Every structure is written in structure tokens, then in C-alpha cells.
PDB file of C-alpha atoms in Angstrom:
ATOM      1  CA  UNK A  60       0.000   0.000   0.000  1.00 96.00           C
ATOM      2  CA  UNK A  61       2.739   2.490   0.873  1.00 95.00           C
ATOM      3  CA  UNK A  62       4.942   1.587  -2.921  1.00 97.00           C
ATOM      4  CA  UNK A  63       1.478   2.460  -4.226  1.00 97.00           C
ATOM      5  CA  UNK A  64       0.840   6.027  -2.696  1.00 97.00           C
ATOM      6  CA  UNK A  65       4.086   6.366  -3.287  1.00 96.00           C
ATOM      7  CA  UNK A  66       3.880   5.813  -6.783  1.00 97.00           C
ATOM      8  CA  UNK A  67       0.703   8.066  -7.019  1.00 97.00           C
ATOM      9  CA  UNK A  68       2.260  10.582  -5.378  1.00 97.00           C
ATOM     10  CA  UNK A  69       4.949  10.849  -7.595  1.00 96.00           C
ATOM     11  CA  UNK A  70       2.575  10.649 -11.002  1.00 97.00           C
ATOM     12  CA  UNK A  71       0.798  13.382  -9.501  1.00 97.00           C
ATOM     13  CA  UNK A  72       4.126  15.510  -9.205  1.00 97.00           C
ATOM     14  CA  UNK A  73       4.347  14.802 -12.962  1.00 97.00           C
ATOM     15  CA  UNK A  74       1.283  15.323 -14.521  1.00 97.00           C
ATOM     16  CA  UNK A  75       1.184  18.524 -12.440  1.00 97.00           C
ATOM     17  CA  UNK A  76       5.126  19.596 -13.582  1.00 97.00           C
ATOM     18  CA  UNK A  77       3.684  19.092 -16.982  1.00 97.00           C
ATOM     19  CA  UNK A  78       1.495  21.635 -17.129  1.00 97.00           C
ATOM     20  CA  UNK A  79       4.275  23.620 -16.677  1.00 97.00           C
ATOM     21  CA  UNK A  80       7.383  23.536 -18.995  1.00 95.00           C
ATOM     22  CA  UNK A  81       8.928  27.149 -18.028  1.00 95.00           C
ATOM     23  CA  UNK A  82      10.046  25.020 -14.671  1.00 96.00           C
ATOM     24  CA  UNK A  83      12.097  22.546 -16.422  1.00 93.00           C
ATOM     25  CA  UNK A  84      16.116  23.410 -15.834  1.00 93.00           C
ATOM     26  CA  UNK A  85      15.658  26.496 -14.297  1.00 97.00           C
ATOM     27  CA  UNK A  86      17.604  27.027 -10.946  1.00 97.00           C
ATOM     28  CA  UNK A  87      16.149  28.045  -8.324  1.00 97.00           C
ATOM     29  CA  UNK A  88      16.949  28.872  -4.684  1.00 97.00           C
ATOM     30  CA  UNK A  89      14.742  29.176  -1.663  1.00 96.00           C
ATOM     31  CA  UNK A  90      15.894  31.892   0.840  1.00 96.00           C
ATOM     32  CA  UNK A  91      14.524  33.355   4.237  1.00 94.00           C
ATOM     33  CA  UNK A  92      15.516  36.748   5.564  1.00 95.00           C
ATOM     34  CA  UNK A  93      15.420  37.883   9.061  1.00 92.00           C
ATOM     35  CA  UNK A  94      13.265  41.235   8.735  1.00 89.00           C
ATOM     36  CA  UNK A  95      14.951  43.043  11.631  1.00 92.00           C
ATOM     37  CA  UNK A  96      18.388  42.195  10.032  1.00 94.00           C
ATOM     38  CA  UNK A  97      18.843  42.267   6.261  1.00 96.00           C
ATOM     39  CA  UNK A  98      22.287  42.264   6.300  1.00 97.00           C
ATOM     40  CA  UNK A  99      22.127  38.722   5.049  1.00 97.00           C
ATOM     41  CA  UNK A 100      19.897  36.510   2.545  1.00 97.00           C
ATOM     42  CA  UNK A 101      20.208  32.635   3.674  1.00 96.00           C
ATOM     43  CA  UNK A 102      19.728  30.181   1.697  1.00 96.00           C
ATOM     44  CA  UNK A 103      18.533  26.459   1.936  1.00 95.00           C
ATOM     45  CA  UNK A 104      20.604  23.963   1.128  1.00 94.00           C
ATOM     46  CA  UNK A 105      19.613  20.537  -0.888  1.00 89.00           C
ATOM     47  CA  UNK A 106      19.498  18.491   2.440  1.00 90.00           C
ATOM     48  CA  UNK A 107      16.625  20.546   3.113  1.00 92.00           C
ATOM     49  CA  UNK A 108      13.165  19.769   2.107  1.00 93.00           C
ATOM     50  CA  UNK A 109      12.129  22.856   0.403  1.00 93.00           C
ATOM     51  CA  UNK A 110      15.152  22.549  -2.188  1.00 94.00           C
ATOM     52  CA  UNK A 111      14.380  18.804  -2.783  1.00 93.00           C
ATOM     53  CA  UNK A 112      10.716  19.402  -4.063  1.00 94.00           C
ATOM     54  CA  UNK A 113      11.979  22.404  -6.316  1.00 95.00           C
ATOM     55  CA  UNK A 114      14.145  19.348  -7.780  1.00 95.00           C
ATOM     56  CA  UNK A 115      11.417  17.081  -7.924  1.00 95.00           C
ATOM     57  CA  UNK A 116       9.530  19.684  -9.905  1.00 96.00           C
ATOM     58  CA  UNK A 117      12.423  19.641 -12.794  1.00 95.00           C
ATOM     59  CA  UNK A 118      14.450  22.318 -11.572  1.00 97.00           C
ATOM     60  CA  UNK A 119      17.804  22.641 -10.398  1.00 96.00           C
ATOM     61  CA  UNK A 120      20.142  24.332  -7.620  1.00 95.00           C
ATOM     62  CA  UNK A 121      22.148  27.250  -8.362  1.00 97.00           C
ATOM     63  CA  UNK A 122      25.622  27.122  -8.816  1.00 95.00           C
ATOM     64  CA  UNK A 123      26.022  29.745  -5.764  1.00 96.00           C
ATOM     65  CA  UNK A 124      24.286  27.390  -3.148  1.00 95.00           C
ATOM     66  CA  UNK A 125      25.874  24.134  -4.208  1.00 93.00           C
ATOM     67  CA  UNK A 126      29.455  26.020  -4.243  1.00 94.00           C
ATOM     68  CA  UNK A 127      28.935  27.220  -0.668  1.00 92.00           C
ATOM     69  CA  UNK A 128      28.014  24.099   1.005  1.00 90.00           C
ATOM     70  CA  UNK A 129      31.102  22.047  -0.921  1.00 88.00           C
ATOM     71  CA  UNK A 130      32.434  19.819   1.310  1.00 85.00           C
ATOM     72  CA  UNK A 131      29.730  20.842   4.212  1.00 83.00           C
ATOM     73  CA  UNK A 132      27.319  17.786   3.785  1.00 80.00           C
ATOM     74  CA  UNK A 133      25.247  18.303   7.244  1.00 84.00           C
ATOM     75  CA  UNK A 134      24.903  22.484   6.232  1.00 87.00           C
ATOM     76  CA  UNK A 135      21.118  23.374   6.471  1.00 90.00           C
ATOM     77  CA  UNK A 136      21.882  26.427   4.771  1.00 93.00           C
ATOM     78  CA  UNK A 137      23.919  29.181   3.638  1.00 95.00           C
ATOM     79  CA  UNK A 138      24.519  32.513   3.601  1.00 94.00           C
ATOM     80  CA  UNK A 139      25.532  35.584   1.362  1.00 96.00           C
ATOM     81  CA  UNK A 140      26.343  39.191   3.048  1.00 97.00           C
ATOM     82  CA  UNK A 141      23.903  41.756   1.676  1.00 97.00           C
ATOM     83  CA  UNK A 142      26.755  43.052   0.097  1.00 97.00           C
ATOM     84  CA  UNK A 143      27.397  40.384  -2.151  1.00 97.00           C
ATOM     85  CA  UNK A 144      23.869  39.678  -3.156  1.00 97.00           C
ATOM     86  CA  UNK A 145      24.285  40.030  -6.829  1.00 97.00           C
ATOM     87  CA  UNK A 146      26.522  36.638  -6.387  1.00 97.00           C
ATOM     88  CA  UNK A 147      23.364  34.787  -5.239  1.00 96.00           C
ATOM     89  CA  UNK A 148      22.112  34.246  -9.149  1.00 96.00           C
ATOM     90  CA  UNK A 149      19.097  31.704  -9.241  1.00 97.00           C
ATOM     91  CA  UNK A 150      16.397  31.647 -12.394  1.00 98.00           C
ATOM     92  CA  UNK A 151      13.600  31.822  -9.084  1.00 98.00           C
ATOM     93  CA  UNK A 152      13.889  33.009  -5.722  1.00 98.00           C
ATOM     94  CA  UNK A 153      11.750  31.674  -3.404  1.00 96.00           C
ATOM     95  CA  UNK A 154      10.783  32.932   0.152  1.00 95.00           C
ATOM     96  CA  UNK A 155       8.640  33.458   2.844  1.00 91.00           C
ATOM     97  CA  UNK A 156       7.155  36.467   3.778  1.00 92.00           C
ATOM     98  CA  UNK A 157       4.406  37.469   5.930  1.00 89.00           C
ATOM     99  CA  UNK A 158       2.722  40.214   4.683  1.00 89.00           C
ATOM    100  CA  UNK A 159       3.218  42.879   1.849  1.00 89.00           C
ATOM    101  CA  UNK A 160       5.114  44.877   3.278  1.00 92.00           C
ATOM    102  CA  UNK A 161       7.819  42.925   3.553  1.00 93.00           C
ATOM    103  CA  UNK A 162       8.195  41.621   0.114  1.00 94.00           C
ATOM    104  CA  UNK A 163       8.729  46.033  -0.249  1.00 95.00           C
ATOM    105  CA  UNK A 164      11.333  46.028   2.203  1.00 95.00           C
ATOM    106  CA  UNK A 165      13.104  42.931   1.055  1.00 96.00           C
ATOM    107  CA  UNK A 166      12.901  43.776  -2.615  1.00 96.00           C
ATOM    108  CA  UNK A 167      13.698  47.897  -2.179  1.00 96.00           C
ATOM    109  CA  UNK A 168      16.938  46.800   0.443  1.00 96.00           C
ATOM    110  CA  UNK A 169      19.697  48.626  -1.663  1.00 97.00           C
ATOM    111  CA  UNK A 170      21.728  45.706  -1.665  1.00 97.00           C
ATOM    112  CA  UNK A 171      19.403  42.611  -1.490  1.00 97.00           C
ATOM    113  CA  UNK A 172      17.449  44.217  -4.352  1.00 97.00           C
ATOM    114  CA  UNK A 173      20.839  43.249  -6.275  1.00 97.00           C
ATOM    115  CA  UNK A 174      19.934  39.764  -6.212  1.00 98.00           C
ATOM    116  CA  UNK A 175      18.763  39.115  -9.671  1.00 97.00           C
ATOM    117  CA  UNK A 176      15.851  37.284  -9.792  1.00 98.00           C
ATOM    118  CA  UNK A 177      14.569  40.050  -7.447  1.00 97.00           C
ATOM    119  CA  UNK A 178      15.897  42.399  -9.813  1.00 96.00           C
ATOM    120  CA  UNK A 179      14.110  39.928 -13.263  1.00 96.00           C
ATOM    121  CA  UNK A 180      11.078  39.934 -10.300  1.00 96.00           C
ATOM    122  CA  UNK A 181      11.580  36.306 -10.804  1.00 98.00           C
ATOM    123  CA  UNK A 182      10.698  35.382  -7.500  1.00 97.00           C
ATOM    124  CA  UNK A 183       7.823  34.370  -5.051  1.00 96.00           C
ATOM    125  CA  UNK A 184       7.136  36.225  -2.116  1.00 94.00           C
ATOM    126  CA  UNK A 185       4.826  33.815   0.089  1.00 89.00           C
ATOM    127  CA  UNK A 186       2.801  34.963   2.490  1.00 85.00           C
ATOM    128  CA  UNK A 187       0.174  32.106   1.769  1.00 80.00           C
ATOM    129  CA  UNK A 188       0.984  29.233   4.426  1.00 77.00           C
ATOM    130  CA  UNK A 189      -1.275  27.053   3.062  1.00 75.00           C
ATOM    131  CA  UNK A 190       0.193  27.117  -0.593  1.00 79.00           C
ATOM    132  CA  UNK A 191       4.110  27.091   0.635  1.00 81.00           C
ATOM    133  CA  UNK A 192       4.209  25.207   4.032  1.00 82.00           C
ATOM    134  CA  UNK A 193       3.296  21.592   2.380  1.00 86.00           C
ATOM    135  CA  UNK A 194       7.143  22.493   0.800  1.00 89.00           C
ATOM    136  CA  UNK A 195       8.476  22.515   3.725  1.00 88.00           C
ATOM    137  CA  UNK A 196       7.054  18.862   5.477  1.00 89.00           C
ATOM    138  CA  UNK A 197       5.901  17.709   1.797  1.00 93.00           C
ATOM    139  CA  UNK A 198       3.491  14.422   2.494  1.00 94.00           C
ATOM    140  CA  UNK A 199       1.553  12.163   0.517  1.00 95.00           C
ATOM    141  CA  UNK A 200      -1.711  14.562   2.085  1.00 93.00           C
ATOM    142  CA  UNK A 201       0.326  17.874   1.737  1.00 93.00           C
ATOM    143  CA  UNK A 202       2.038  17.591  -1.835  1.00 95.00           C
ATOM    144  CA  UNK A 203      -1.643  18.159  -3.829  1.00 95.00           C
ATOM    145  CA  UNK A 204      -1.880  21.321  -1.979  1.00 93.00           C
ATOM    146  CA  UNK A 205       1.317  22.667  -3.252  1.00 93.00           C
ATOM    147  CA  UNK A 206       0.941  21.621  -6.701  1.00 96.00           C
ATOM    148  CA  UNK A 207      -2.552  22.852  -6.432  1.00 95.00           C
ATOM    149  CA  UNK A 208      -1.420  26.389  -5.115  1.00 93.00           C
ATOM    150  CA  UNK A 209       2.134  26.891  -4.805  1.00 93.00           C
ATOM    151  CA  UNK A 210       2.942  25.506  -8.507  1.00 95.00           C
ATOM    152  CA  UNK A 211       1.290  28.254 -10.449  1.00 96.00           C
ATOM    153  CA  UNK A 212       3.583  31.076  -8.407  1.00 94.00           C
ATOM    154  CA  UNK A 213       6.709  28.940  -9.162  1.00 96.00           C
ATOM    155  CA  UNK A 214       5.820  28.151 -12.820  1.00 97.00           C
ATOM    156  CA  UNK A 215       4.867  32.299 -13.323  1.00 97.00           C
ATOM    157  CA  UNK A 216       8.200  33.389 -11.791  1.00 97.00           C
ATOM    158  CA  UNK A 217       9.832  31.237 -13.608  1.00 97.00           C
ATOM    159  CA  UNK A 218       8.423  32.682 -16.803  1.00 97.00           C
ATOM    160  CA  UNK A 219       9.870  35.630 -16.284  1.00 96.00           C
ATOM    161  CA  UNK A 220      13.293  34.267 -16.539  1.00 95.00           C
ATOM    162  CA  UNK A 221      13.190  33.584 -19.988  1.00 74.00           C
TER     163      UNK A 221
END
């Protein structure tokens, strides 16, 4: 019984990814920022959930993240000094945010704004729990909510770094 929601689970990843093509091969990195101290944009690493369904969906981790955690297998994530946000290049950024307002003072930071995809406006800004958070803990019950709602904002991003 489990091989078999297994299996269904997966189908349903790829019928969904299908609808989809602008996903396929484009990197993409999944950040959080501390709002009372954008000094830094961390990113997670591929040992963390979040990056592992953005794989499962066809696309791939930057360059930047994999580079960083070389040789660091356990690393939950890295991090990049605002200054030297234009180095964090990913097709899609991905984050959490929880309101409006914060998406403004994440993407108008003088130097985070330098990250590209911000810059492309690439990127989802999620304040919806219930679309992102099955990314995080992705189940057998949670993954049809994310392809439901959270695929659409990946797939449009990543139109826009064509």
C-alpha cells in the first residue's frame, strides 16, 4: 500500500510539472531573511526539504548554493552578506514572507534588491501558508496542496526568466 501512494504521489508531481514547462532546468533557490536584520539573505541547502521538491519539480540548484556548502554535507543552509547579493544568481527566488510589506522592504533593500531574480522579479514572495508550508514537510496529504497552489507562483516566476 505504501509503494502504491508512493507511486501516485509521484505521477501526480508529474502530470502537475507538466502543465508547466517554463520550470524545467531552471535554478532556483529558496531563501529566508530575518526582517529586523537584512544584512544577510540565507539560503537552503539541498538536504533541506524545500530545495528537494523544487528538484522534484524539474528544476535545479544554483551554482552559488551548491558552491557554498562544498564539502559541508550536514549544512542546512547558507549565507551571502547583503553586500554580495548580486553573487546569489538563481532563475527563481523563493521565500517566505508574511505580509506585503515585507516583500517592499526585502525587494527595495539597496543591496538585497541586487539579487537578480529580485531584480528579473523572478521570485515568489509567500505569504500564503497554506500554498508554501506543504514544501516545507511535503506528504503524501500535503504535496496536492502545493501543486494545487504553490505551482502556479513557481511556474509564473519562472516565466519571467526567460
Amino acid at each position: 500500500q505504501a509503494a502504491k501512494v508512493k507511486t501516485d504521489t509521484e505521477n501526480s508531481i508529474k502530470t502537475a510539472v507538466a502543465k508547466y514547462p517554463a520550470l524545467k532546468g531552471k535554478s532556483a533557490a529558496w531563501a529566508w531573511f530575518t526582517p529586523t536584520d537584512l544584512s544577510k539573505a540565507s539560503f537552503y541547502t539541498s538536504i533541506d526539504n524545500r530545495p528537494r521538491m523544487l528538484e522534484a519539480f524539474g528544476m535545479t540548484t544554483p551554482s552559488f548554493v551548491t558552491k557554498l556548502s562544498a564539502g559541508k554535507p550536514n549544512l542546512f543552509s547558507v549565507d551571502v552578506s547583503a553586500e554580495n547579493a548580486s553573487t546569489a544568481d538563481a532563475d527563481v527566488l523563493v521565500f517566505y514572507v508574511d505580509n506585503v510589506a515585507q516583500t517592499k522592504q526585502i525587494t527595495g533593500n539597496a543591496l538585497l534588491s541586487k539579487i537578480p531574480a529580485l531584480q528579473r522579479g523572478s521570485y515568489v514572495a509567500s505569504s500564503d501558508n497554506v500554498a508554501a508550508m506543504p514544501m516545507s514537510s511535503p506528504t503524501p496529504l500535503s504535496i496536492p496542496t502545493a501543486l494545487e497552489k504553490f505551482l502556479p507562483q513557481l511556474a509564473a516566476a519562472a516565466a519571467k526568466a526567460q
